[in-house]
CSV table of C-alpha atoms in Angstrom, one decimal:
chain,number,residue,atom,x,y,z
A,1,TYR,CA,75.7,-186.6,-112.2
A,2,LEU,CA,75.2,-185.0,-109.0
A,3,VAL,CA,79.1,-184.1,-109.2
A,4,SER,CA,78.7,-183.4,-112.9
A,5,LEU,CA,75.3,-181.0,-112.7
A,6,THR,CA,76.6,-179.2,-109.5
A,7,LYS,CA,80.0,-178.5,-111.2
A,8,ARG,CA,77.9,-177.3,-114.4
A,9,ILE,CA,75.9,-174.9,-112.3
A,10,ILE,CA,78.1,-173.3,-110.3
A,11,SER,CA,80.3,-173.1,-113.5
A,12,ASP,CA,77.0,-170.7,-115.2
A,13,HIS,CA,76.9,-169.0,-112.2
A,14,PHE,CA,81.0,-168.4,-111.1
A,15,GLY,CA,82.8,-169.6,-113.3
A,16,GLU,CA,84.9,-172.6,-114.7
A,17,ILE,CA,87.5,-172.4,-111.8
A,18,VAL,CA,84.9,-172.5,-109.1
A,19,GLY,CA,83.3,-175.2,-110.5
A,20,GLN,CA,86.1,-176.8,-110.7
A,21,VAL,CA,86.9,-176.4,-107.1
A,22,CYS,CA,83.7,-177.1,-106.2
A,23,SER,CA,83.8,-180.3,-108.4
A,24,CYS,CA,86.8,-181.2,-106.7
A,25,VAL,CA,85.4,-181.0,-103.0
A,26,LEU,CA,82.4,-182.6,-104.2
A,27,LYS,CA,84.4,-185.8,-105.5
A,28,LEU,CA,86.5,-186.1,-102.5
A,29,GLY,CA,83.6,-186.0,-100.0
A,30,GLU,CA,85.6,-183.5,-97.9
A,31,ALA,CA,89.1,-182.0,-98.7
A,32,SER,CA,91.6,-179.2,-97.6
A,33,VAL,CA,93.1,-176.7,-99.6
A,34,ARG,CA,96.2,-178.6,-99.9
A,35,GLN,CA,94.1,-181.6,-101.2
A,36,ILE,CA,92.6,-179.3,-104.1
A,37,GLN,CA,95.7,-178.0,-105.0
A,38,THR,CA,97.2,-181.4,-105.1
A,39,ASP,CA,94.2,-182.7,-107.2
A,40,THR,CA,93.3,-179.5,-109.5
A,41,GLN,CA,97.0,-178.3,-110.0
A,42,LEU,CA,95.7,-174.7,-109.0
A,43,THR,CA,97.8,-171.9,-107.2
A,44,ASN,CA,96.9,-171.7,-103.5
A,45,SER,CA,95.4,-168.6,-103.6
A,46,THR,CA,93.4,-169.2,-106.6
A,47,VAL,CA,92.1,-172.2,-104.7
A,48,LYS,CA,91.4,-169.9,-101.3
A,49,ASP,CA,89.5,-167.6,-103.5
A,50,ALA,CA,86.5,-170.2,-105.1
A,51,LEU,CA,86.0,-171.3,-102.0
A,52,ILE,CA,85.0,-167.9,-100.3
A,53,VAL,CA,82.9,-167.7,-103.1
A,54,LEU,CA,81.4,-170.9,-102.1
A,55,VAL,CA,81.5,-170.2,-98.6
A,56,HIS,CA,80.2,-166.9,-99.3
A,57,HIS,CA,77.1,-168.5,-101.6
A,58,ASN,CA,76.5,-171.5,-98.8
A,59,ILE,CA,77.6,-173.9,-100.8
A,60,ALA,CA,80.6,-174.8,-99.3
A,61,VAL,CA,80.5,-175.4,-95.6
A,62,PHE,CA,84.3,-175.2,-93.4
A,63,LEU,CA,84.8,-178.0,-91.3
A,64,PRO,CA,87.7,-176.7,-88.5
A,65,PRO,CA,90.6,-179.0,-87.3
A,66,THR,CA,90.2,-181.2,-85.2
A,67,PRO,CA,92.6,-183.8,-82.5
A,68,ASP,CA,93.1,-185.8,-85.3
A,69,ASP,CA,93.3,-183.6,-88.1
A,70,LYS,CA,95.2,-180.5,-88.3
A,71,GLU,CA,94.1,-179.2,-91.4
A,72,SER,CA,90.7,-177.4,-91.9
A,73,ARG,CA,88.2,-179.0,-94.3
A,74,PHE,CA,85.1,-178.2,-96.9
A,75,GLN,CA,82.8,-180.0,-97.6
A,76,ILE,CA,80.0,-179.3,-100.8
A,77,ASN,CA,76.5,-178.7,-100.3
A,78,PRO,CA,74.9,-179.9,-103.7
A,79,ARG,CA,71.5,-179.0,-103.0
A,80,ASN,CA,72.2,-175.4,-102.2
A,81,ALA,CA,74.0,-175.1,-105.7
A,82,ILE,CA,70.6,-176.8,-107.3
A,83,MET,CA,68.0,-175.0,-105.9
A,84,ARG,CA,69.8,-171.7,-107.7
A,85,LEU,CA,68.3,-173.2,-110.7
A,86,ARG,CA,64.8,-172.6,-108.7
A,87,MET,CA,65.7,-168.8,-107.8
A,88,PRO,CA,63.5,-167.6,-110.1
A,89,LYS,CA,60.9,-169.4,-108.9
A,90,PHE,CA,61.6,-168.0,-105.4
A,91,LEU,CA,61.9,-164.4,-106.4
A,92,GLN,CA,58.7,-164.5,-107.9
A,93,TYR,CA,56.7,-165.9,-105.0
A,94,VAL,CA,58.5,-163.0,-102.7
A,95,LYS,CA,57.2,-160.5,-105.1
A,96,GLU,CA,53.8,-161.5,-105.6
A,97,ARG,CA,53.8,-162.2,-101.5
A,98,PHE,CA,55.9,-159.7,-99.8
A,99,GLY,CA,56.4,-156.6,-102.3
A,100,ASP,CA,59.1,-155.4,-105.0
A,101,LYS,CA,61.0,-154.5,-101.9
A,102,ALA,CA,61.9,-158.0,-100.4
A,103,GLU,CA,62.5,-159.2,-104.1
A,104,MET,CA,65.2,-156.7,-104.7
A,105,ILE,CA,66.6,-157.7,-101.2
A,106,LEU,CA,66.7,-161.4,-101.5
A,107,GLU,CA,67.8,-161.0,-105.5
A,108,ALA,CA,70.9,-159.2,-103.6
A,109,PHE,CA,72.0,-162.1,-101.6
A,110,PHE,CA,71.3,-164.5,-104.4
A,111,GLU,CA,73.7,-162.1,-106.5
A,112,GLN,CA,76.2,-161.5,-103.5
A,113,GLY,CA,76.3,-164.9,-101.2
A,114,ARG,CA,76.4,-162.8,-97.4
A,115,LEU,CA,75.9,-159.2,-96.4
A,116,THR,CA,74.9,-157.3,-93.4
A,117,TYR,CA,71.7,-156.0,-92.2
A,118,THR,CA,73.2,-152.3,-93.6
A,119,GLN,CA,75.2,-153.4,-96.7
A,120,ALA,CA,71.8,-155.1,-97.9
A,121,ILE,CA,69.5,-152.3,-97.3
A,122,ASN,CA,72.1,-149.6,-98.8
A,123,GLU,CA,71.8,-152.0,-101.7
A,124,VAL,CA,68.7,-152.1,-102.4
A,125,ALA,CA,67.7,-148.3,-101.4
A,126,GLN,CA,70.4,-147.6,-104.0
A,127,ILE,CA,68.8,-149.4,-106.8
A,128,SER,CA,65.3,-148.5,-105.6
A,129,ALA,CA,66.3,-144.7,-105.9
A,130,HIS,CA,68.1,-145.8,-109.3
A,131,TYR,CA,64.6,-146.4,-110.8
A,132,LEU,CA,62.6,-144.1,-109.2
A,133,VAL,CA,64.4,-141.1,-109.7
A,134,ALA,CA,61.8,-139.2,-111.8
A,135,VAL,CA,59.7,-139.9,-108.8
A,136,VAL,CA,59.0,-137.7,-105.9
A,137,ILE,CA,59.0,-140.1,-102.4
A,138,ASP,CA,59.7,-139.9,-99.0
A,139,ARG,CA,63.2,-141.4,-99.1
A,140,LYS,CA,62.6,-141.8,-95.7
A,141,ALA,CA,59.3,-144.2,-95.8
A,142,GLU,CA,60.9,-145.3,-98.7
A,143,GLU,CA,64.0,-147.0,-96.6
A,144,ASP,CA,61.9,-147.8,-93.9
A,145,GLU,CA,60.0,-150.1,-96.0
A,146,ILE,CA,62.8,-151.5,-97.1
A,147,LYS,CA,63.8,-152.5,-93.6
A,148,GLU,CA,60.7,-154.2,-92.6
A,149,ALA,CA,60.7,-156.3,-95.8
A,150,PHE,CA,64.5,-157.6,-95.0
A,151,LYS,CA,62.7,-158.1,-91.3
A,152,THR,CA,59.5,-160.2,-93.5
A,153,LEU,CA,62.6,-162.3,-95.2
A,154,VAL,CA,64.4,-163.1,-92.1
A,155,SER,CA,61.1,-164.1,-89.9
A,156,HIS,CA,60.2,-166.6,-93.1
A,157,ARG,CA,63.4,-168.0,-93.2
A,158,PHE,CA,64.2,-166.9,-96.8
A,159,ILE,CA,67.7,-165.0,-95.6
A,160,SER,CA,69.3,-165.9,-92.1
A,161,ARG,CA,71.8,-164.9,-89.7
A,162,MET,CA,75.4,-166.5,-90.5
A,163,THR,CA,76.8,-168.7,-87.5
A,164,LYS,CA,80.3,-169.6,-86.6
A,165,ALA,CA,80.1,-172.9,-88.5
A,166,SER,CA,78.6,-171.0,-91.7
A,167,SER,CA,82.0,-169.1,-92.4
A,168,GLY,CA,84.8,-169.3,-94.2
A,169,GLY,CA,86.8,-169.8,-90.5
A,170,ALA,CA,90.6,-168.9,-92.2
A,171,LEU,CA,89.5,-167.7,-95.5
A,172,ASP,CA,87.5,-164.7,-93.8
A,173,SER,CA,90.9,-162.7,-92.9
A,174,ALA,CA,90.9,-162.4,-97.0
A,175,SER,CA,87.3,-162.2,-97.8
A,176,GLY,CA,86.5,-158.4,-96.7
A,177,PRO,CA,84.5,-156.9,-94.4
A,178,SER,CA,81.0,-158.1,-96.1
A,179,SER,CA,82.0,-162.1,-94.6
A,180,SER,CA,82.9,-161.3,-91.4
A,181,SER,CA,80.2,-162.9,-88.7
A,182,SER,CA,79.8,-161.2,-85.2
A,183,SER,CA,80.0,-163.2,-82.6
A,184,SER,CA,77.9,-160.2,-80.2
A,185,SER,CA,75.3,-161.3,-82.5
A,186,SER,CA,74.1,-164.6,-81.0
A,187,SER,CA,73.2,-162.9,-77.8
A,188,SER,CA,71.0,-160.3,-79.1
A,189,SER,CA,67.5,-160.6,-79.3
A,190,ARG,CA,65.9,-162.7,-83.0
A,191,GLY,CA,63.6,-159.9,-83.4
A,192,SER,CA,66.2,-157.8,-84.0
A,193,SER,CA,69.0,-156.6,-86.7
A,194,THR,CA,72.2,-155.0,-86.3
A,195,THR,CA,74.3,-153.1,-88.3
A,196,SER,CA,77.5,-155.4,-88.0
A,197,GLU,CA,75.5,-159.0,-88.7
A,198,SER,CA,75.8,-161.0,-91.6
A,199,PHE,CA,73.4,-162.5,-92.9
A,200,GLN,CA,73.0,-165.2,-96.1
A,201,LEU,CA,70.7,-167.7,-97.9
A,202,PRO,CA,70.1,-170.2,-95.6
A,203,ASN,CA,70.2,-173.9,-96.3
A,204,PHE,CA,68.3,-173.2,-98.7
A,205,LEU,CA,65.0,-172.5,-99.4
A,206,SER,CA,65.4,-176.3,-98.4
A,207,SER,CA,62.5,-178.1,-96.8
A,208,ASN,CA,60.8,-175.4,-94.8
A,209,THR,CA,60.8,-172.1,-96.7
A,210,ALA,CA,60.5,-174.5,-99.8
A,211,SER,CA,57.4,-176.1,-99.0
A,212,THR,CA,56.4,-172.8,-97.3
A,213,SER,CA,56.9,-171.9,-100.5
A,214,ALA,CA,54.9,-174.6,-102.3
A,215,LYS,CA,51.4,-174.1,-100.1
A,216,GLY,CA,51.2,-170.5,-100.6
A,217,LYS,CA,51.5,-171.1,-104.0
A,218,GLY,CA,48.5,-173.9,-103.2
A,219,ARG,CA,46.4,-171.5,-101.4
A,220,ALA,CA,47.0,-168.9,-104.0
A,221,LYS,CA,45.5,-171.4,-106.8
A,222,LYS,CA,42.5,-172.1,-104.4
C-alpha cells in the first residue's frame, strides 16, 4: 500500500516516469541507477533526470559508494512524499502566522524543490511585483520584508540549509546551478544567509515542524 500511495502522489506531482522510478527504488529498498534501469527499462538519462527531481524535492536520498560497493545508491523517504498532500495546510498556517511573503517563499520551495537564497528572494520579489504592479510601494522595503520572511522560515525550520548528504552526488553535475551546495556554507553563522547557499524543504515538516504547526493551531483556537 505504501509503495502504491507514494507512486500515485509522485506521479500526480511530477509525472508518470518520476513516479515509476520512485516506486522502483521504494520496492528495492535502495537502488543504483543501473538497477533502476534494469527494473524499469528506462534509459540512463531518463532515470537520472527522474532522480534529480526526487533528490531536489528531498524525496530521494543519495547514498555514496562504499569500499564494498562501488556504485552510488538511492533511497526513498516516503514520508516526505506523503507530506506533500498536507502542503496546502502548511501554506495556510505559514500565511496566518508569518504573513503572505513567507507563504510565497514556502510555495516556491514546494514547487521547485531547492533554491539558493538569492533565487528564492528574486522569485518571490518578481511574483510580488506582478501582483502589486498597480500599487505604489517601496521596492527596497518590499525586498527587506521578503528577506525577513525567509530568515523566519529558516529559524522555524520550514526550510533548511542543504548538507552534503542531501545533495545528489554525481547527479548534481547535470542539475544546474540551483542544486549546488556550498561547502563553505557549513562554516558560516547559522543566523546568516549567503547568496550561494542552497536551501530545501526539510525532512518534511516532520516531527518538530509538524508539531509546531499543530500546537500553533491549538493555541489559535483557544
